[in-house]
Coordinates of C-alpha atoms in Angstrom, one line a residue:
M1 CA -21.3 12.8 -7.1
S2 CA -19.7 12.1 -10.5
T3 CA -21.0 9.9 -13.2
F4 CA -19.8 6.3 -13.3
D5 CA -20.1 5.0 -16.9
Q6 CA -18.7 1.5 -16.2
E7 CA -20.4 -1.7 -15.1
I8 CA -20.8 -2.4 -11.4
T9 CA -20.0 -6.1 -11.8
R10 CA -17.1 -7.9 -13.4
E11 CA -16.9 -11.5 -14.3
V12 CA -13.5 -13.0 -13.2
G13 CA -11.9 -16.4 -13.4
V14 CA -10.6 -18.0 -10.3
V15 CA -7.5 -20.3 -10.2
L16 CA -7.0 -22.3 -7.0
S17 CA -4.0 -24.2 -5.8
R18 CA -4.2 -27.7 -4.4
R19 CA -1.2 -28.9 -2.4
V20 CA -0.6 -32.4 -1.1
I21 CA 0.3 -32.4 2.6
K22 CA 1.2 -35.0 5.2
H23 CA -1.1 -34.3 8.0
A24 CA -3.2 -36.5 10.3
W25 CA -6.5 -34.7 9.4
A26 CA -6.0 -33.8 5.7
D27 CA -4.3 -35.0 2.6
V28 CA -4.6 -31.7 0.6
V29 CA -4.8 -28.0 1.3
W30 CA -6.6 -25.5 -1.0
S31 CA -5.7 -21.9 -1.4
P32 CA -6.4 -19.1 -4.0
D33 CA -3.7 -18.6 -6.5
Q34 CA -5.0 -15.8 -8.7
V35 CA -8.0 -14.0 -10.1
L36 CA -8.1 -13.6 -13.9
F37 CA -9.7 -10.6 -15.6
P38 CA -11.1 -10.9 -18.2
A39 CA -12.3 -14.4 -17.3
P40 CA -11.1 -17.0 -19.8
D41 CA -13.4 -19.2 -21.8
T42 CA -12.3 -22.3 -19.9
P43 CA -14.4 -25.0 -18.4
A44 CA -14.5 -25.2 -14.6
D45 CA -12.3 -27.8 -13.0
T46 CA -9.7 -27.6 -15.7
V47 CA -6.3 -28.6 -14.4
I48 CA -3.7 -26.0 -15.6
S49 CA -0.7 -27.7 -14.2
D50 CA 0.1 -30.6 -11.8
D51 CA 3.5 -31.8 -10.7
G52 CA 2.2 -34.4 -8.2
E53 CA 2.7 -32.1 -5.2
R54 CA 0.9 -28.9 -6.3
A55 CA -1.9 -28.5 -8.9
L56 CA -3.3 -25.3 -10.3
I57 CA -7.0 -25.7 -11.1
F58 CA -9.3 -23.3 -12.9
A59 CA -12.2 -23.3 -10.5
G60 CA -14.6 -21.4 -12.8
T61 CA -16.0 -17.9 -13.1
T62 CA -17.7 -15.7 -10.6
T63 CA -18.8 -12.1 -10.4
I64 CA -17.3 -9.3 -8.3
E65 CA -20.2 -6.9 -7.5
L66 CA -19.7 -3.4 -6.1
F67 CA -22.1 -1.6 -3.9
A68 CA -22.2 2.1 -3.1
S69 CA -22.8 1.4 0.6
D70 CA -19.4 -0.4 0.8
T71 CA -17.2 2.2 -0.7
S72 CA -15.5 3.0 2.7
N73 CA -14.4 -0.7 2.9
Y74 CA -13.1 -0.6 -0.7
R75 CA -11.3 2.7 0.0
D76 CA -9.6 1.2 3.1
N77 CA -8.6 -1.9 1.1
M78 CA -7.1 0.3 -1.7
I79 CA -5.1 2.6 0.6
D80 CA -3.8 -0.1 2.9
G81 CA -0.7 -0.7 0.7
Q82 CA -1.3 -3.7 -1.6
P83 CA -5.0 -4.0 -2.5
R84 CA -6.4 -7.5 -2.0
L85 CA -9.2 -9.7 -3.0
W86 CA -10.8 -12.3 -0.8
V87 CA -11.6 -15.7 -2.5
A88 CA -13.9 -18.3 -0.9
A89 CA -14.7 -21.7 -2.2
R90 CA -16.9 -24.6 -1.1
L91 CA -15.4 -28.0 -1.9
Q92 CA -17.3 -31.1 -2.9
E93 CA -15.6 -34.4 -3.6
D94 CA -12.2 -32.7 -3.4
K95 CA -13.2 -30.2 -6.2
P96 CA -14.3 -26.6 -5.9
S97 CA -18.0 -26.5 -6.4
F98 CA -18.7 -22.8 -5.7
V99 CA -16.4 -19.8 -5.7
R100 CA -16.8 -16.2 -4.6
V101 CA -14.6 -13.1 -4.9
T102 CA -14.9 -9.8 -3.1
A103 CA -12.9 -6.6 -2.6
D104 CA -14.7 -5.8 0.6
P105 CA -12.6 -6.9 3.6
T106 CA -15.5 -7.2 6.0
E107 CA -17.4 -9.5 3.6
G108 CA -14.2 -11.6 3.0
E109 CA -13.6 -12.0 6.7
A110 CA -17.3 -13.0 7.3
W111 CA -16.9 -15.8 4.8
S112 CA -14.6 -17.6 7.3
A113 CA -17.6 -18.0 9.6
A114 CA -20.1 -18.7 6.9
G115 CA -19.1 -22.3 6.2
F116 CA -16.7 -22.0 3.3
E117 CA -14.1 -24.7 3.4
M118 CA -11.5 -22.3 1.9
V119 CA -11.1 -18.6 2.3
G120 CA -7.9 -16.8 1.3
V121 CA -6.5 -13.4 0.3
I122 CA -4.6 -12.6 -2.9
P123 CA -3.1 -9.5 -4.4
M124 CA -5.7 -7.6 -6.5
P125 CA -4.9 -7.4 -10.3
D126 CA -4.2 -3.8 -11.5
M127 CA -7.2 -3.8 -13.9
I128 CA -9.6 -4.7 -11.0
A129 CA -7.9 -2.1 -8.7
S130 CA -8.4 0.7 -11.2
W131 CA -12.1 -0.2 -11.7
I132 CA -12.7 -0.3 -7.9
A133 CA -10.9 3.0 -7.4
A134 CA -13.0 4.7 -10.1
F135 CA -16.2 3.3 -8.5
T136 CA -15.1 4.4 -5.1
D137 CA -14.3 7.9 -6.4
A138 CA -17.7 8.1 -8.0
F139 CA -19.9 6.9 -5.2
H140 CA -18.1 7.4 -1.9
V141 CA -19.8 9.7 0.6
E142 CA -18.1 10.4 3.9
R143 CA -20.4 9.7 6.7
E144 CA -20.0 11.2 10.2
F145 CA -20.0 8.7 13.0
L146 CA -22.7 9.8 15.5
K147 CA -22.6 8.1 18.9
R148 CA -26.0 7.7 20.5
Q149 CA -26.3 9.4 23.8
R150 CA -28.5 7.7 26.4
D151 CA -30.3 9.6 29.0
R152 CA -29.8 8.9 32.6
G153 CA -33.3 7.5 33.2
E154 CA -32.9 4.8 30.6
R155 CA -29.6 3.7 32.1
Q156 CA -31.2 3.5 35.6
E157 CA -34.1 1.5 34.2
R158 CA -31.7 -1.1 33.0
G159 CA -29.8 -1.3 36.3
F160 CA -26.8 0.8 35.4
G161 CA -25.7 4.0 37.0
P162 CA -26.4 5.4 40.5
K163 CA -29.3 4.0 42.4
P164 CA -32.0 6.3 43.8
G165 CA -30.8 7.8 47.0
D166 CA -27.2 7.3 46.1
R167 CA -25.1 10.4 47.0
R168 CA -23.4 10.4 43.6
A169 CA -26.8 10.9 41.8

């Protein structure tokens, strides 16, 4: 394993898009627009632009944290063509109140079921991609998949397999 002399966390800024829509159940739709690194020194909820139909809002800062146990997920994300970041936000009074960013596809997909009002995918900035690639190179360990083999007695106890006295036994 090589030495990794960089941080395992990065603070990033999150810009969200709020579009006005005509729909029976919603007036606006939120989506991630971009992740900024380094994070700007800008207050959360700052409106960057607003043309009446679409507004770009700086939602605030959050931390991307890398874990050695997730390097296979980072690697799959990086080699899958265009690397992506998953951005999730909780909304309160039509404003983002909590934002998260990850490079782990499984974590990003899990956020959809975790109660976040907005989960989206955006292209990963090059500086973040090179940082994650260096981390993955330093900490990735290929693990062999070992399928557990059950013995015949255990299967029969659970009601599977041939029954006692069955000719196939």
